[in-house]
Every structure is written in structure tokens, then in C-alpha cells.
CSV table of C-alpha atoms and ligand atoms in Angstrom, one decimal:
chain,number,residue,atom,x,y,z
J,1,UNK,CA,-8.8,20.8,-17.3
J,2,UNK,CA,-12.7,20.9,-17.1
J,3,UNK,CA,-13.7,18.4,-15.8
J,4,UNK,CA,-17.7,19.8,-16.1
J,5,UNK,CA,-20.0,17.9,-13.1
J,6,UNK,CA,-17.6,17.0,-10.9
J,7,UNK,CA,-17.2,19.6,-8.3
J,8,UNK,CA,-15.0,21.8,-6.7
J,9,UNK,CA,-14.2,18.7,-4.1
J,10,UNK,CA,-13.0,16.4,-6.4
J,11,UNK,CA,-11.2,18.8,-9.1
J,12,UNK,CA,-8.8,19.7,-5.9
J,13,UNK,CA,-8.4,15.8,-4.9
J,14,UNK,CA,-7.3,15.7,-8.9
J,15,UNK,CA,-5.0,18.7,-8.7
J,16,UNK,CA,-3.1,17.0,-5.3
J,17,UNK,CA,-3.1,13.5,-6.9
J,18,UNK,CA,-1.4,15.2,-10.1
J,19,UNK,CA,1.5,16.5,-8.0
J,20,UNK,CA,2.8,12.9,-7.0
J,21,UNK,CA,5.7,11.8,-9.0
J,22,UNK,CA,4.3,9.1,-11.8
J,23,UNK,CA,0.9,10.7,-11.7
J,24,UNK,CA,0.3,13.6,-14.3
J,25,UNK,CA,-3.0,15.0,-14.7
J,26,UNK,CA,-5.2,12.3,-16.2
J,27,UNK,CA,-3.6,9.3,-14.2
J,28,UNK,CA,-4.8,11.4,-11.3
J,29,UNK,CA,-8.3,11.8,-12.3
J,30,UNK,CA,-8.4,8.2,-13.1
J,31,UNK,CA,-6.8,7.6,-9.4
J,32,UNK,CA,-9.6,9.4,-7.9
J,33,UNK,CA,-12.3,7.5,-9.7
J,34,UNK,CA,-10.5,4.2,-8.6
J,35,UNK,CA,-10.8,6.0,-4.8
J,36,UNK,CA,-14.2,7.3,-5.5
J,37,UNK,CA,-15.1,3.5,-6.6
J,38,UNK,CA,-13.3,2.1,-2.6
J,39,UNK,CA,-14.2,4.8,-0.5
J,40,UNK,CA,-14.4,2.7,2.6
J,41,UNK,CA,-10.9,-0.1,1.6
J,42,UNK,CA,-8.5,2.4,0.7
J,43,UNK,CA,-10.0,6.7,-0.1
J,44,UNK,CA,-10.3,7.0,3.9
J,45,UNK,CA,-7.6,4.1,4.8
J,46,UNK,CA,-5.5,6.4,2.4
J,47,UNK,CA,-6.3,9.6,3.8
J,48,UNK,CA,-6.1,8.4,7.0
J,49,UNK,CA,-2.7,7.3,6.9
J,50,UNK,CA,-1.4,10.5,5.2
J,51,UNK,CA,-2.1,12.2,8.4
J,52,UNK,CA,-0.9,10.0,10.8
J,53,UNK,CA,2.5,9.4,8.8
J,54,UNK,CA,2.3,13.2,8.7
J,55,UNK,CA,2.4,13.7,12.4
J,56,UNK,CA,4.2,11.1,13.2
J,57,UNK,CA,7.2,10.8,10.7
J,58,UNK,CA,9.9,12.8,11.8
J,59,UNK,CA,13.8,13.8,10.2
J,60,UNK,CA,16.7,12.1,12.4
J,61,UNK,CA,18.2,14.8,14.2
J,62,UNK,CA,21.5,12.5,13.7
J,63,UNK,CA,20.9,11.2,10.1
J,64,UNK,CA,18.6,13.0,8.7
J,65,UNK,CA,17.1,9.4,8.1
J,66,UNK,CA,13.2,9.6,8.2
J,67,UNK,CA,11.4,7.6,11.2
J,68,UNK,CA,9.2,7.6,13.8
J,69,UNK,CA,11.5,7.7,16.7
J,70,UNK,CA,14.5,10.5,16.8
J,71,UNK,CA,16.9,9.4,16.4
J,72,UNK,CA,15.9,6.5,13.9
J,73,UNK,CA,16.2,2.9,15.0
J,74,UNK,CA,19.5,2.6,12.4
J,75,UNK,CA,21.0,5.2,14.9
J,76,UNK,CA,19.6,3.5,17.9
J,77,UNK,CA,20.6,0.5,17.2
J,78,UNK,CA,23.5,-1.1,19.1
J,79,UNK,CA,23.6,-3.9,16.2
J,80,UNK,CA,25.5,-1.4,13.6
J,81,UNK,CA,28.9,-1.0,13.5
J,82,UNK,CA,29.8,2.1,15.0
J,83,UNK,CA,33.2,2.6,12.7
J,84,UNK,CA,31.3,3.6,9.1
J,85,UNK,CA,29.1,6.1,8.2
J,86,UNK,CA,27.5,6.3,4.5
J,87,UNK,CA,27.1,9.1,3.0
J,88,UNK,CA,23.4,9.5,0.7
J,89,UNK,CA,21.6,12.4,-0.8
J,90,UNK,CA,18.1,11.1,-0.2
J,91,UNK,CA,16.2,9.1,2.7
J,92,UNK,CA,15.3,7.3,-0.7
J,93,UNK,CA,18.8,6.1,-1.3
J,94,UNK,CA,19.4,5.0,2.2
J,95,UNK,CA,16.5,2.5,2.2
J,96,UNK,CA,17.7,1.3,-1.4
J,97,UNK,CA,21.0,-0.1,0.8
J,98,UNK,CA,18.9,-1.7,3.5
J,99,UNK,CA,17.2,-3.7,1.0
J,100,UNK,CA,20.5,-4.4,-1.0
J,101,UNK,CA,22.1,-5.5,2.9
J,102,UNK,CA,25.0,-4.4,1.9
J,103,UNK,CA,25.8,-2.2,4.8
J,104,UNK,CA,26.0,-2.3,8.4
J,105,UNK,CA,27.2,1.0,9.6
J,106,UNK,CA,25.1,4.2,9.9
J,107,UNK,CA,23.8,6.2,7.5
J,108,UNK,CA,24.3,10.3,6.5
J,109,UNK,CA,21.5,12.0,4.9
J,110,UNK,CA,22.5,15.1,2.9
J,111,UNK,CA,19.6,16.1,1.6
J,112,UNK,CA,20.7,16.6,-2.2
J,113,UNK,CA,23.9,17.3,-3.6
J,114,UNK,CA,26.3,20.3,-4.7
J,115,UNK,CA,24.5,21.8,-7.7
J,116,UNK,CA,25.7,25.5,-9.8
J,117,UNK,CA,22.6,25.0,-12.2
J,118,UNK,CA,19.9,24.1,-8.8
J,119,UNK,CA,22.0,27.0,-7.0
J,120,UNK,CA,22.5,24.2,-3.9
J,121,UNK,CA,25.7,25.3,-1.9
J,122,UNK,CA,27.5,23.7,0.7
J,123,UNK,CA,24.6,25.6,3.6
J,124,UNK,CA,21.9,24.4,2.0
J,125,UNK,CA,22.8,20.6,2.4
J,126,UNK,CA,23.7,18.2,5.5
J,127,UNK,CA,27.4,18.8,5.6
J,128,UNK,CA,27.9,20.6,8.8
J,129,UNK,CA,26.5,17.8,10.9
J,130,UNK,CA,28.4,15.2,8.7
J,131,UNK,CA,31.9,17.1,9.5
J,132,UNK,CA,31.1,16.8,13.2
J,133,UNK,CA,30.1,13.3,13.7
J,134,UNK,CA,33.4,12.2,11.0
J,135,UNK,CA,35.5,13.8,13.8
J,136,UNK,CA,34.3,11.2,16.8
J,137,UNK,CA,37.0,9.0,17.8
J,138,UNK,CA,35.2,6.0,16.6
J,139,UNK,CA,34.5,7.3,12.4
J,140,UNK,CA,36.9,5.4,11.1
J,141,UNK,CA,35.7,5.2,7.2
J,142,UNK,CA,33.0,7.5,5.2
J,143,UNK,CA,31.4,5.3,2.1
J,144,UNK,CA,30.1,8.2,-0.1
J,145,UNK,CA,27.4,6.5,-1.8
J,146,UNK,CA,26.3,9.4,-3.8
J,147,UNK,CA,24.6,8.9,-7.7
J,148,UNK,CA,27.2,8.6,-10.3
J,149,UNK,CA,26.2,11.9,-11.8
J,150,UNK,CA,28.2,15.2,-12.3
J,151,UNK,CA,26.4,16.7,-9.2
J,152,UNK,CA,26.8,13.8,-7.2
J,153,UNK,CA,31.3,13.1,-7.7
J,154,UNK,CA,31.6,17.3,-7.5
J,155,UNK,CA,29.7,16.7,-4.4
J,156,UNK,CA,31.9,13.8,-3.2
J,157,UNK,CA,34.7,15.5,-3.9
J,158,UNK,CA,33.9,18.1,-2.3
J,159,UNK,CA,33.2,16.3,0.7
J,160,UNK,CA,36.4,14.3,0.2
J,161,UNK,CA,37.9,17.4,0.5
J,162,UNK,CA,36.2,18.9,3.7
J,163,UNK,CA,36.2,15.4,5.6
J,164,UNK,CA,40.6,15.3,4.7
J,165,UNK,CA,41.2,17.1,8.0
J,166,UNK,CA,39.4,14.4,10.4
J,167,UNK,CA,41.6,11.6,9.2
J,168,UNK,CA,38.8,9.2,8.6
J,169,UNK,CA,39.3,7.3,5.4
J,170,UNK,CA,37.4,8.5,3.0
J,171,UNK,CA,35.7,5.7,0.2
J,172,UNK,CA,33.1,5.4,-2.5
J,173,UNK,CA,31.1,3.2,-4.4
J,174,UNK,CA,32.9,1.1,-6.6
J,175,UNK,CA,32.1,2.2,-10.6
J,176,UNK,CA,29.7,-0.7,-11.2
J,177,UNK,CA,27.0,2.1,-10.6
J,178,UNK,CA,26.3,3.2,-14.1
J,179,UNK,CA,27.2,6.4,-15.6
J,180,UNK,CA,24.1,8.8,-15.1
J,181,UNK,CA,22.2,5.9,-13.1
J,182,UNK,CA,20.4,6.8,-9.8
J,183,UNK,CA,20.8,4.6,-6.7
J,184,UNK,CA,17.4,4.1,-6.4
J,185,UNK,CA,16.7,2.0,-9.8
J,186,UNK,CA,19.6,-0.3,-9.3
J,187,UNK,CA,19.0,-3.8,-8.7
J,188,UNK,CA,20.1,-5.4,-5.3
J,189,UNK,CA,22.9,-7.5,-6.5
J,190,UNK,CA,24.4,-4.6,-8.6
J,191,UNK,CA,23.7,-2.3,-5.6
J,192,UNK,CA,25.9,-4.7,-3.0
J,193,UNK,CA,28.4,-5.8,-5.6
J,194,UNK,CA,29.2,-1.7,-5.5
J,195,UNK,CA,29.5,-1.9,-1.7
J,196,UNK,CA,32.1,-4.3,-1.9
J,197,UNK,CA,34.3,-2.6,-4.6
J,198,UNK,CA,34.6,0.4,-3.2
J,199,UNK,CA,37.7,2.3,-3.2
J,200,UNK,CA,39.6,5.2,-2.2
J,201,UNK,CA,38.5,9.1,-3.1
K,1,UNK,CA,9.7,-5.2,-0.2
K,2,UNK,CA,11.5,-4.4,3.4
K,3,UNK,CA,12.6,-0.9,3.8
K,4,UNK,CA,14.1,-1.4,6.7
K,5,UNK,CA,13.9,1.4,9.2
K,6,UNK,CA,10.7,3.2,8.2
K,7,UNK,CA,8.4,1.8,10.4
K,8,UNK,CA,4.5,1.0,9.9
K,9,UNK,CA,3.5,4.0,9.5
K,10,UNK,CA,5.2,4.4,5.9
K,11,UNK,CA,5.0,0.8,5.5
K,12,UNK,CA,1.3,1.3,5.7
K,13,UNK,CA,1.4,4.7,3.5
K,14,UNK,CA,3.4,3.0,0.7
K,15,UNK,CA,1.4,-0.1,0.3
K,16,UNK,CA,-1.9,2.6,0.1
K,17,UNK,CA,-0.2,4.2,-2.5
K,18,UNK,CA,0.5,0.8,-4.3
K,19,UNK,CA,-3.2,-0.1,-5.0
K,20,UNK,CA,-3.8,3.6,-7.3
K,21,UNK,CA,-3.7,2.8,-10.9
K,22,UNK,CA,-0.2,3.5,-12.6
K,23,UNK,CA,1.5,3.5,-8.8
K,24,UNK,CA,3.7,0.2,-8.5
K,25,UNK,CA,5.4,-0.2,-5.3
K,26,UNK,CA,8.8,1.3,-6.3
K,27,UNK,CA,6.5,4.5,-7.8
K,28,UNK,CA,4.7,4.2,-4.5
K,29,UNK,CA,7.8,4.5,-2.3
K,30,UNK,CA,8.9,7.4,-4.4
K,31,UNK,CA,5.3,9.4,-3.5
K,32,UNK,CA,5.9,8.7,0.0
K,33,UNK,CA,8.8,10.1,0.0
K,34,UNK,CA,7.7,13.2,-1.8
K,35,UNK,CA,4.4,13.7,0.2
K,36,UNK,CA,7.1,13.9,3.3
K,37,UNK,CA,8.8,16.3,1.6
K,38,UNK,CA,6.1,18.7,1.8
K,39,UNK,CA,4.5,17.6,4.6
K,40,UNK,CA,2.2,21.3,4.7
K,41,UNK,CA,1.7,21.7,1.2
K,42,UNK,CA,0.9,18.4,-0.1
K,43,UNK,CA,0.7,15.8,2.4
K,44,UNK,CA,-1.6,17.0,4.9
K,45,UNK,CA,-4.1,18.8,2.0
K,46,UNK,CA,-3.9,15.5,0.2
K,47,UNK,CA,-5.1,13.8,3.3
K,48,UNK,CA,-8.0,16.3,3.9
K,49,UNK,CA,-9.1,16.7,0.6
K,50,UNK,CA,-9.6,12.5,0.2
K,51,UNK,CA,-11.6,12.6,3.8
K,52,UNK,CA,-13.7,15.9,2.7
K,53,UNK,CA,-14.1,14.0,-0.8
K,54,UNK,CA,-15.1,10.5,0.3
K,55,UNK,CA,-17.9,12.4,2.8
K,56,UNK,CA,-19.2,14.9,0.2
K,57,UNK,CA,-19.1,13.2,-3.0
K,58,UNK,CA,-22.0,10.5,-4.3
K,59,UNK,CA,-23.9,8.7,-7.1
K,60,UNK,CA,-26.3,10.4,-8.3
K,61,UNK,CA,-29.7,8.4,-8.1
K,62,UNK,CA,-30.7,9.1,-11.2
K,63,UNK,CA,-27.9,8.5,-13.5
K,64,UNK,CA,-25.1,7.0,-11.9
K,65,UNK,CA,-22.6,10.2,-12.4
K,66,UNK,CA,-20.9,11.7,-9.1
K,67,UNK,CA,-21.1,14.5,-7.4
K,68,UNK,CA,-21.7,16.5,-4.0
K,69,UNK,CA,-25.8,16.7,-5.4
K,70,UNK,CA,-27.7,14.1,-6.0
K,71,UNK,CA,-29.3,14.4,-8.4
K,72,UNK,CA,-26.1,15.7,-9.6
K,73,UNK,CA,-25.4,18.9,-11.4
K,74,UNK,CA,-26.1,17.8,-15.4
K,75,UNK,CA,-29.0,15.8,-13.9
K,76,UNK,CA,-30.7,18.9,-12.2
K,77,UNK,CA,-29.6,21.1,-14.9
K,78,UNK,CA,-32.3,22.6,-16.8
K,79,UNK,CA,-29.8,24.0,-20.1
K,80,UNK,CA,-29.6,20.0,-20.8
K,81,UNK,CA,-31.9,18.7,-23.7
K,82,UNK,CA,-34.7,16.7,-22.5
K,83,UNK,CA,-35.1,14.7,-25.1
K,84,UNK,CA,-31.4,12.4,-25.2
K,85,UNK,CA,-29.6,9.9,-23.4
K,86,UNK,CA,-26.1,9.2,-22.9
K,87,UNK,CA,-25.3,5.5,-21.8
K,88,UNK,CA,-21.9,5.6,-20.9
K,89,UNK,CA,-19.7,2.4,-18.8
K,90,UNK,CA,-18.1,4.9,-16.2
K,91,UNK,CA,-18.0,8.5,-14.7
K,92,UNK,CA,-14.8,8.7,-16.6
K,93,UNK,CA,-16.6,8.1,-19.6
K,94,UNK,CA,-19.0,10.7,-18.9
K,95,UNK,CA,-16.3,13.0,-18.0
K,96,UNK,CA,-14.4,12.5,-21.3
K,97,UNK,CA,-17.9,13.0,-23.3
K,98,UNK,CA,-18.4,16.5,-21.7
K,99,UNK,CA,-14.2,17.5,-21.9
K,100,UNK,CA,-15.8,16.6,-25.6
K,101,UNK,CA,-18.1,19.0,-25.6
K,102,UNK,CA,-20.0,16.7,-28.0
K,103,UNK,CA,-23.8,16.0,-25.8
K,104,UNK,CA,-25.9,18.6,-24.7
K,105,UNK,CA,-28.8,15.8,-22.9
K,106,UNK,CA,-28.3,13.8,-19.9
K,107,UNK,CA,-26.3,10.4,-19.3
K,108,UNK,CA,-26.7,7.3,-18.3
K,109,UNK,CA,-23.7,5.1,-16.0
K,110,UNK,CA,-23.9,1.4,-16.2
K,111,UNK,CA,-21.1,0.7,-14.0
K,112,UNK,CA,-19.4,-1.8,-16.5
K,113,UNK,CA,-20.2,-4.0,-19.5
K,114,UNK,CA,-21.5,-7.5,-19.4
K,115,UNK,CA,-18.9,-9.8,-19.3
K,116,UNK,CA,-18.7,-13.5,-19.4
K,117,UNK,CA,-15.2,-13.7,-18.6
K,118,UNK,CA,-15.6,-11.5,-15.4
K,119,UNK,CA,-18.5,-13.2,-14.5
K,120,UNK,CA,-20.6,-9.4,-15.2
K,121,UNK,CA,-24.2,-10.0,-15.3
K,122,UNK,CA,-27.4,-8.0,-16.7
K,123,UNK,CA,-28.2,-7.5,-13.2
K,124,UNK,CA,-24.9,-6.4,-11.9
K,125,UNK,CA,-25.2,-3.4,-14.3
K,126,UNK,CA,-27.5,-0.2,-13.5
K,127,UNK,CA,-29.7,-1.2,-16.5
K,128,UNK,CA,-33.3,-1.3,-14.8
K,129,UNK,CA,-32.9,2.2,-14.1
K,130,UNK,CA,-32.2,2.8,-17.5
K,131,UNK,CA,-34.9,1.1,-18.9
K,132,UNK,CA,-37.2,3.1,-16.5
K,133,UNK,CA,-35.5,6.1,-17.8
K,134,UNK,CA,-36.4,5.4,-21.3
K,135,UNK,CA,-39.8,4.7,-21.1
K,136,UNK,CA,-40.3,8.5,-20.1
K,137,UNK,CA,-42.3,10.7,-22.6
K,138,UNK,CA,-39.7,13.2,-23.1
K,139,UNK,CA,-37.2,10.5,-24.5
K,140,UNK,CA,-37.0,10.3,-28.3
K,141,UNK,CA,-33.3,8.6,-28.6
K,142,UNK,CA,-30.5,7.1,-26.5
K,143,UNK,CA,-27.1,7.1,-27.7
K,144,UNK,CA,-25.2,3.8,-26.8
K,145,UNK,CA,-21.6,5.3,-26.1
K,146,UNK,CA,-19.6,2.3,-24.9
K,147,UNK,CA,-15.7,1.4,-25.5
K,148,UNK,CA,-15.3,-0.6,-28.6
K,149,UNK,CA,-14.5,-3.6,-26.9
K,150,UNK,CA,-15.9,-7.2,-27.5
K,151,UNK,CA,-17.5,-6.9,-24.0
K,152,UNK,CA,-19.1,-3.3,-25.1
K,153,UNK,CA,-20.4,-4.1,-28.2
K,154,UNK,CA,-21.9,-7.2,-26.7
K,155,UNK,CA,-23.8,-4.8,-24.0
K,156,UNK,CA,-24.9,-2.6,-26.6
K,157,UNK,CA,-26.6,-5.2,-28.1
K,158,UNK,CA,-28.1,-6.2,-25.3
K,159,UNK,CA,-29.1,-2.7,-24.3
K,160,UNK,CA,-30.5,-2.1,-27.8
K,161,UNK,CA,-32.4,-5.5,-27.5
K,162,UNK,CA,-33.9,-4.3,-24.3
K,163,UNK,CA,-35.0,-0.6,-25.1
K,164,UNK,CA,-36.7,-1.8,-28.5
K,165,UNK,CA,-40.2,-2.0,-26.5
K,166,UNK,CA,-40.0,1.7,-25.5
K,167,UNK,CA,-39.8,2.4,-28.7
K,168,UNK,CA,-37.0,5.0,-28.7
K,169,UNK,CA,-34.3,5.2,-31.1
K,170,UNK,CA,-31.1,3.7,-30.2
K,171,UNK,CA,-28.1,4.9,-31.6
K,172,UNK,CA,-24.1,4.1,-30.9
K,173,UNK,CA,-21.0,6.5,-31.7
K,174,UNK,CA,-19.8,6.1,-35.1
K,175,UNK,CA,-16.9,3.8,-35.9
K,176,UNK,CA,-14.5,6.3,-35.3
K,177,UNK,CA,-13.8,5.1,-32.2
K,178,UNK,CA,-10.4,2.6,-32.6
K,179,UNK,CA,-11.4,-1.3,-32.3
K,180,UNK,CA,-10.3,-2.4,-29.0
K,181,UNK,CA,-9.9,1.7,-27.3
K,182,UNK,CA,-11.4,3.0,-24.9
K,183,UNK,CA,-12.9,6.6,-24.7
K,184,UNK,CA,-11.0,7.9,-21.7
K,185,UNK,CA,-7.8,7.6,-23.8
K,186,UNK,CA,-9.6,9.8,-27.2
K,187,UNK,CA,-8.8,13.0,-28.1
K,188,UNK,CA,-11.3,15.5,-27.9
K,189,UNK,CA,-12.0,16.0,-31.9
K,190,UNK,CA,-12.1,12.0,-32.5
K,191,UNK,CA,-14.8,11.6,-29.8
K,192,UNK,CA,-16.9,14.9,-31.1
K,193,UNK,CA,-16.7,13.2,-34.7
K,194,UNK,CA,-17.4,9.8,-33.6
K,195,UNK,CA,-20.4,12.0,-31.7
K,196,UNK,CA,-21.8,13.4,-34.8
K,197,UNK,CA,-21.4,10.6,-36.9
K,198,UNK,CA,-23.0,8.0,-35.1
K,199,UNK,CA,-25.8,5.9,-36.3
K,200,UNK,CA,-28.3,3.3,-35.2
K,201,UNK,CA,-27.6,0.1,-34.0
Q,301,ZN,ZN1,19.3,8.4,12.3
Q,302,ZN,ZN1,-27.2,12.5,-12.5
């Protein structure tokens, strides 16, 4: 898109702010007018802290859980129960559960889920890591809390399947996630009312 | 909105994100997450290309547009007719005219449109300048291309009062424009009809 006066500066700023989810190209060029028009309260605040969540935010070498410490302050903490782990696909999902409170245990990032169509296999995901820490003495449950789409029950039962060995019992959310509905969008009553119902693999 | 154990750092990022137009705070969360995603090819060129933007880019001086020259590219450019105006409410507006192909002079930004309601007053607007600009020899007409609001109608009136002294000819885009739209949301053809079909005030 021409964009005519405007520079080789700020069609690359529009090109970046076009690649954020919600933003397509002309919500981006109207983003970096709004920036252009609060260059000193939020263009350099903005850029600014890009860089410094950059360096700073690192994966959970446990979890997979996104944080400034490794491990994460859910691993570190000596409030969670030690006995549960839940199983997510995205860092996005986790915090979705911290804000529903419906969880105290630790978390498992996988990083996605089982896909034929994606071509995502078993190596390209979490699961490894998730197979050792099931088999410490004090894993007593695994909560999948994976989306309620095909991808995400072939994935759980995949994992249901691979985690059968370790003894652990193995649950999931209860069904009052909808059909085709993504963690993420869920309301935090919905969200925790799940949590409670949630049953056997 | 708590998200538990993501730390300032992202708290910070995610509440930048909030304030761009058409980013709530759960759209907000979802580009942070994403931006850490790909940390090298998004994230950290994002962050340099705001900072290289907020230093490079500026108003122009002369007509209010913005760019890395001042005066800025169609202000310096000598393939522009001489002998028109453009007054337009924002750089977006300008951009959309040129996507539009439909000018070949120079433009004018006001930087809004008077506005009771907002408390938007003559002075609050870059309209001396323009005035100045009109009272130059080479200036035969200036075309009054404002959204087709109450608020821009009300300016061009106001602008049209105010030029009548220079005697130029004042002119406004033809009532193709939809009652109530705004030109940044036009399609190209609409706006270069509503260019050629405009008429005087
Ligand atoms: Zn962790
Ligand atoms: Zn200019």
C-alpha cells in the first residue's frame, strides 16, 4: 500500500504494526498516526518496553510458562500444591486460569497441540519434559486443560495415553467448555465452573 | 486485569499495547504474547523501528504533513501544482487523498475541526498558517476537504468565512462523500469522484 510522503521509516513501523494479531494493514497505519500524535507518552514508552520485555522475558525451563525469573514464580512458589500439574497449549491459556483462580497446582506449557493438517508431531511440542516431571513421586493428578477442539482431545488423548504408564491420574476439563471454543475467550465463572467438573480421561 | 505470574515487565508491555486504536486489553495480551513469540523477527524490529521513527519523523512546517524532511516531500516537491490547496483534518486524510490519486497541488493539516463539544477552538487549529498560505500570489483556489461531519462542515464554514479576503476560490469535495463518514474509511474511486465533482462553498 502507498502510502506516498510518508517515508521509508514509517511504512516499515506500518508493515510491523500490521503483523500483530487484531491489527491488519490500515488499523496499523492509523496506530502509527495515534503514536506519531504521543511520541513522548506512549511511541518511545512503547518501544522502550518491547526491548526490555524482549531481554528480559524468558520460557520456564520447567513450564514453559513465560516470566522473568526461570523458573517462573508459579514454579517457585512454595504456595502451590505440589500434587497437580495442568496441562495448556499456550502461555496464553495458563494466565486465563490464574485469572479464573481456579487452580492451585503448577502449570505445563506445551506449546500447541497434536496437528496432521499443521504437521505438529509429538517432537515438536512439550511432551518429553511433561512425561518426566508426571513420573516424580509427588504428581499425583494431570488436569489437561487443552481447547475443546479436534486438535486439542486427539492431543489429550494422546497424552492420556503416554502419561498411563506413570500412574498419575489423568483428568480434564469438564464439557462446559464449548464445542470449538478457545480457553482464552471464556468468561471466568465458565472457566472455573470447568475446573471443578472435571473428570476422568 | 491480573495475569498472575507475568511480571511488570509484560504488565507494562500489555497496558502500552492497550492505548493503540482497535487494541483492547484482551487484543493487547494476545500481541504480547505474539511479539514474544518472535522475539528476533518482530519484537525487537518493532521496538527499533518506533525509537528510529519517533527521532526521525516530524511536522512539516509548512503544512502540517509528516515526514523525516521538513519541509516534507509533497511540500518540497517541485512536480506539485502551485496553484492549489488541500485543507485536510489529519495526515491520515492526506494520506487517503494521495492513495486517491485525486490532487496534484499541496495540502494543508489543521489538526482537527472546531468543536464546541470538545472544547476545539479557532486557535487550537493550524489555521493562521493557512491563512498566510493563501494570501500567496501563486494561490488561485483551496479545496476544503474535511469529513462530513457536523463539526467539519461547521470548520469549513469558518475556514471559507476566513479566506474570503484573499480572494481565492474556496471549494469543498462534492457530496459524495457519506453524511456522517470520514475519508480515511472511502474507497479510492468515491474519494477521486467526490475530488472531481466538488464545488464551491
Ligand atoms: Zn514454570
Ligand atoms: Zn509539507
Amino acid at each position: 500500500m502507498r502510502t506516498a510522503s510518508a517515508g521509508p521509516e514509517i511504512e516499515r513501523l506500518m508493515a510491523l504494526l500490521a503483523k500483530l494479531p487484531g491489527l491488519g494493514p490500515r488499523s496499523a497505519r492509523r496506530a502509527a498516526l495515534h503514536l506519531l500524535g504521543k511520541r513522548d507518552s506512549l511511541m518511545r514508552p512503547l518501544a522502550e518496553a518491547l526491548g526490555d520485555a524482549a531481554d528480559k522475558i524468558g520460557a520456564c525451563s520447567e513450564c514453559g510458562n513465560l516470566d522473568v525469573t526461570n523458573p517462573c514464580a508459579v514454579c517457585a512458589s512454595p504456595g502451590r500444591q505440589p500434587a497437580a500439574l495442568c496441562v495448556v497449549e499456550t502461555v496464553g491459556d495458563l494466565w486465563a486460569l490464574e485469572r479464573a483462580g481456579a487452580f492451585k497446582g503448577r502449570y505445563h506449557v506445551l506449546g500447541g497441540v497434536l496437528s496432521a493438517l499443521d504437521g505438529v508431531r509429538p517432537d515438536d511440542l512439550n511432551i518429553a519434559k511433561l512425561i518426566e516431571r508426571a513420573a516424580r513421586d509427588e504428581i499425583v493428578e494431570i488436569v489437561l486443560a487443552l481447547n475443546a477442539t479436534v486438535d486439542g482431545q486427539t492431543t489429550a488423548h494422546y497424552l492420556a495415553d503416554k502419561l498411563a504408564p506413570t500412574g498419575v491420574s489423568v483428568t480434564s476439563l469438564a464439557r462446559g467448555v464449548p464445542v470449538g471454543g478457545e480457553l482464552d475467550y471464556l468468561d471466568d465463572g465458565t472457566l472455573a465452573a470447568a475446573f471443578r467438573s472435571r473428570a476422568a480421561v
